[in-house]
CSV table of C-alpha atoms in Angstrom, one decimal:
chain,number,residue,atom,x,y,z
A,1,MET,CA,169.3,137.4,75.8
A,2,THR,CA,171.7,139.6,77.8
A,3,THR,CA,175.3,139.1,76.9
A,4,PRO,CA,176.8,136.5,79.2
A,5,GLU,CA,180.5,137.8,78.1
A,6,CYS,CA,180.0,140.9,80.0
A,7,CYS,CA,181.1,139.1,83.0
A,8,GLY,CA,183.9,137.1,81.6
A,9,THR,CA,184.1,133.6,80.2
A,10,LEU,CA,183.1,130.2,81.7
A,11,THR,CA,186.6,129.5,82.6
A,12,SER,CA,187.9,133.1,83.8
A,13,ASP,CA,185.3,133.5,86.5
A,14,THR,CA,183.1,131.2,88.5
A,15,LEU,CA,179.7,131.0,86.7
A,16,SER,CA,176.7,131.9,89.0
A,17,ALA,CA,173.7,129.6,88.8
A,18,PRO,CA,171.6,132.2,87.0
A,19,ASP,CA,174.3,132.8,84.3
A,20,ALA,CA,174.7,129.2,84.0
A,21,ALA,CA,171.0,128.7,83.3
A,22,GLU,CA,170.7,131.5,80.8
A,23,LEU,CA,173.8,130.4,78.9
A,24,ALA,CA,172.5,126.9,79.0
A,25,ARG,CA,169.2,127.9,77.5
A,26,THR,CA,171.0,129.5,74.6
A,27,LEU,CA,173.3,126.4,74.1
A,28,LYS,CA,170.3,124.2,74.0
A,29,ALA,CA,168.8,126.1,71.2
A,30,LEU,CA,172.0,125.9,69.2
A,31,ALA,CA,172.6,121.9,70.1
A,32,ASP,CA,170.5,120.6,67.2
A,33,PRO,CA,172.1,119.7,63.8
A,34,ALA,CA,169.0,121.1,61.8
A,35,ARG,CA,169.2,124.5,63.8
A,36,LEU,CA,172.9,124.8,63.3
A,37,ARG,CA,172.4,124.3,59.5
A,38,LEU,CA,169.5,126.9,59.5
A,39,ILE,CA,171.9,129.5,61.1
A,40,SER,CA,174.6,128.6,58.5
A,41,LEU,CA,172.2,128.8,55.6
A,42,VAL,CA,170.6,132.1,56.7
A,43,ALA,CA,174.1,133.5,57.1
A,44,SER,CA,175.2,132.4,53.9
A,45,HIS,CA,172.1,133.7,51.9
A,46,ASP,CA,172.1,136.9,49.9
A,47,GLY,CA,171.9,139.8,52.3
A,48,ALA,CA,172.3,137.4,55.2
A,49,GLU,CA,168.5,137.0,55.3
A,50,ALA,CA,166.4,134.1,54.1
A,51,CYS,CA,162.8,133.2,53.5
A,52,VAL,CA,161.5,130.1,55.1
A,53,CYS,CA,160.8,129.2,51.6
A,54,ASP,CA,164.5,129.1,50.7
A,55,LEU,CA,165.3,126.9,53.7
A,56,VAL,CA,162.9,123.9,53.5
A,57,GLU,CA,164.7,122.3,50.4
A,58,PRO,CA,168.4,122.4,51.4
A,59,LEU,CA,167.6,121.0,54.8
A,60,GLY,CA,165.3,118.2,53.4
A,61,LEU,CA,162.8,118.6,56.3
A,62,SER,CA,159.0,119.6,56.1
A,63,GLN,CA,158.0,123.2,56.2
A,64,PRO,CA,156.4,122.8,59.7
A,65,THR,CA,159.6,121.2,61.1
A,66,VAL,CA,161.7,124.0,59.6
A,67,SER,CA,159.3,126.7,61.0
A,68,HIS,CA,159.6,125.0,64.4
A,69,HIS,CA,163.3,125.1,64.6
A,70,LEU,CA,163.3,128.7,63.4
A,71,LYS,CA,161.0,129.7,66.1
A,72,VAL,CA,163.4,128.1,68.8
A,73,LEU,CA,166.2,130.1,67.2
A,74,VAL,CA,164.1,133.4,67.3
A,75,ASP,CA,162.9,132.5,70.9
A,76,ALA,CA,166.6,132.4,71.9
A,77,GLY,CA,167.4,135.7,70.6
A,78,LEU,CA,169.7,134.1,67.7
A,79,LEU,CA,167.6,135.0,64.6
A,80,THR,CA,165.1,137.8,63.9
A,81,ARG,CA,161.9,137.2,61.9
A,82,ASP,CA,160.2,139.8,59.8
A,83,LYS,CA,156.8,138.9,58.1
A,84,ARG,CA,156.6,140.5,54.6
A,85,GLY,CA,153.6,139.6,52.5
A,86,VAL,CA,153.0,135.7,52.7
A,87,TRP,CA,156.6,134.6,53.7
A,88,ALA,CA,158.6,135.2,56.9
A,89,TYR,CA,162.3,136.3,56.5
A,90,TYR,CA,164.9,135.4,58.9
A,91,ALA,CA,168.3,137.0,59.6
A,92,LEU,CA,171.1,136.7,62.3
A,93,VAL,CA,170.9,138.8,65.5
A,94,PRO,CA,174.1,140.8,65.2
A,95,GLY,CA,176.6,139.7,67.8
A,96,ALA,CA,174.5,136.9,69.2
A,97,LEU,CA,176.7,134.1,68.1
A,98,GLU,CA,179.8,136.0,69.1
A,99,ALA,CA,178.2,136.6,72.7
A,100,VAL,CA,177.7,132.6,73.1
A,101,ALA,CA,181.3,132.0,71.7
A,102,GLY,CA,182.7,134.8,74.2
A,103,ALA,CA,181.0,133.4,77.1
A,104,LEU,CA,182.4,129.9,76.5
A,105,ALA,CA,186.2,130.9,75.8
A,106,SER,CA,188.2,133.9,75.3
A,107,PRO,CA,188.8,134.7,71.7
A,108,VAL,CA,192.1,133.1,70.2
A,109,ALA,CA,194.0,134.1,67.1
A,110,ASP,CA,192.9,132.6,64.0
A,111,PRO,CA,195.7,130.1,63.1
A,112,ARG,CA,195.0,130.3,59.4
B,1,MET,CA,186.2,115.6,69.1
B,2,THR,CA,187.7,116.8,66.1
B,3,THR,CA,188.0,120.6,65.9
B,4,PRO,CA,185.0,122.0,63.8
B,5,GLU,CA,186.8,125.3,63.6
B,6,CYS,CA,189.4,123.6,61.0
B,7,CYS,CA,186.7,124.4,58.3
B,8,GLY,CA,185.6,127.9,59.3
B,9,THR,CA,182.7,129.1,61.6
B,10,LEU,CA,179.0,128.3,61.4
B,11,THR,CA,178.5,131.7,59.4
B,12,SER,CA,181.6,131.6,57.1
B,13,ASP,CA,180.9,128.5,55.3
B,14,THR,CA,177.7,126.3,55.0
B,15,LEU,CA,177.9,123.7,57.5
B,16,SER,CA,177.7,120.1,56.1
B,17,ALA,CA,175.3,117.7,57.7
B,18,PRO,CA,178.1,115.6,59.5
B,19,ASP,CA,179.9,118.6,60.8
B,20,ALA,CA,176.5,120.0,62.1
B,21,ALA,CA,175.7,116.6,63.8
B,22,GLU,CA,179.2,116.7,65.7
B,23,LEU,CA,179.0,120.4,66.7
B,24,ALA,CA,175.4,119.7,67.9
B,25,ARG,CA,176.6,116.8,70.1
B,26,THR,CA,179.4,119.0,71.7
B,27,LEU,CA,176.8,121.8,72.5
B,28,LYS,CA,174.3,119.4,73.8
B,29,ALA,CA,176.9,118.3,76.4
B,30,LEU,CA,177.4,121.8,77.3
B,31,ALA,CA,173.8,122.8,77.3
B,32,ASP,CA,173.1,122.2,81.0
B,33,PRO,CA,173.5,124.6,83.9
B,34,ALA,CA,175.2,122.0,86.1
B,35,ARG,CA,177.7,121.1,83.5
B,36,LEU,CA,178.6,124.8,82.8
B,37,ARG,CA,179.1,125.3,86.4
B,38,LEU,CA,181.3,122.2,86.6
B,39,ILE,CA,183.5,123.3,83.9
B,40,SER,CA,183.8,126.8,85.5
B,41,LEU,CA,184.6,125.2,88.9
B,42,VAL,CA,187.2,122.8,87.6
B,43,ALA,CA,188.9,125.8,85.7
B,44,SER,CA,189.0,127.9,88.6
B,45,HIS,CA,190.5,125.2,90.9
B,46,ASP,CA,194.1,125.1,92.0
B,47,GLY,CA,196.0,123.8,89.1
B,48,ALA,CA,192.9,123.7,86.9
B,49,GLU,CA,192.3,120.3,88.1
B,50,ALA,CA,189.5,119.2,90.6
B,51,CYS,CA,188.7,116.2,92.5
B,52,VAL,CA,184.9,115.0,92.2
B,53,CYS,CA,185.0,115.4,96.3
B,54,ASP,CA,185.6,119.2,95.7
B,55,LEU,CA,182.8,119.8,93.2
B,56,VAL,CA,179.7,118.1,95.1
B,57,GLU,CA,179.3,120.8,97.8
B,58,PRO,CA,179.5,123.9,95.6
B,59,LEU,CA,177.0,122.6,93.2
B,60,GLY,CA,174.5,121.3,95.8
B,61,LEU,CA,174.0,118.1,94.0
B,62,SER,CA,174.4,114.4,94.9
B,63,GLN,CA,177.7,112.8,94.1
B,64,PRO,CA,176.1,110.3,91.7
B,65,THR,CA,174.5,113.1,89.8
B,66,VAL,CA,177.9,115.2,89.8
B,67,SER,CA,179.8,112.2,88.5
B,68,HIS,CA,177.1,111.6,85.8
B,69,HIS,CA,177.5,115.2,84.6
B,70,LEU,CA,181.4,114.8,84.6
B,71,LYS,CA,181.0,111.6,82.5
B,72,VAL,CA,179.0,113.5,79.9
B,73,LEU,CA,181.5,116.2,79.7
B,74,VAL,CA,184.4,113.7,79.5
B,75,ASP,CA,182.7,111.6,76.8
B,76,ALA,CA,182.2,114.8,74.8
B,77,GLY,CA,185.9,115.5,75.0
B,78,LEU,CA,185.7,118.5,77.2
B,79,LEU,CA,187.1,117.1,80.4
B,80,THR,CA,189.9,114.7,81.2
B,81,ARG,CA,189.5,112.1,83.9
B,82,ASP,CA,192.5,110.7,85.9
B,83,LYS,CA,191.9,108.2,88.6
B,84,ARG,CA,194.3,108.4,91.5
B,85,GLY,CA,193.8,106.5,94.6
B,86,VAL,CA,190.2,106.6,95.6
B,87,TRP,CA,189.2,109.8,93.8
B,88,ALA,CA,189.0,110.8,90.2
B,89,TYR,CA,190.5,114.2,89.2
B,90,TYR,CA,189.0,116.2,86.3
B,91,ALA,CA,190.8,118.9,84.1
B,92,LEU,CA,189.7,120.8,81.0
B,93,VAL,CA,190.9,119.4,77.7
B,94,PRO,CA,193.2,122.2,76.4
B,95,GLY,CA,191.7,124.1,73.5
B,96,ALA,CA,188.4,122.2,73.5
B,97,LEU,CA,186.2,125.2,74.6
B,98,GLU,CA,188.0,127.4,72.3
B,99,ALA,CA,187.3,125.0,69.4
B,100,VAL,CA,183.5,125.0,70.1
B,101,ALA,CA,183.7,129.0,70.5
B,102,GLY,CA,185.5,129.2,67.2
B,103,ALA,CA,183.1,126.9,65.6
B,104,LEU,CA,180.2,129.4,66.5
B,105,ALA,CA,181.8,132.7,65.6
B,106,SER,CA,185.1,134.3,64.6
B,107,PRO,CA,187.1,135.6,67.3
B,108,VAL,CA,186.2,139.3,68.2
B,109,ALA,CA,188.4,141.8,70.0
B,110,ASP,CA,187.8,141.8,73.7
B,111,PRO,CA,186.1,145.2,74.5
B,112,ARG,CA,187.4,145.4,78.0
């Protein structure tokens, strides 16, 4: 996806219809508990990359279901997919989640 | 909603199933072009508050459709609704979008 935050956040500028459609598409890809957990599992895996074979058991879903969710995240530009041997390996697209977060709201200081 | 960013971002900690379900519900409310544009229109309105009567024409949708989308955003904890006289007035819930953004990614410095 292009980076919606290039043109300000949702609340700093009036969102155009095409920008709204694009941001909505990306949010829809994220708006699923299994897909959010997959992103979290991939990010926390050694080297921030995980084989589909590592993701099935922690999620408690079938491999075809996990593969479907991973495809939605790849198609949305949130994960990369690299086939090596018999397995596909998934990693976060650098900056993709930050771009979505930045399109929703301005960064705020971390209170911790 | 409670603030998912209390416990770190999607990628800094492994997301629990209940946290994933809650964040997914909020993202689903946001994952619609009309609702994103409504948030943007409310935020850019005088006093960051808008009457439903101000939102129908810029969106080009019927008033019942706009009212439905506004209800979804209120139910998700993103907008407040205040009935005054014949009209309902909508405003952003302070910090709500920032909480969603913070749950997705750590704040990054604004490059502009």
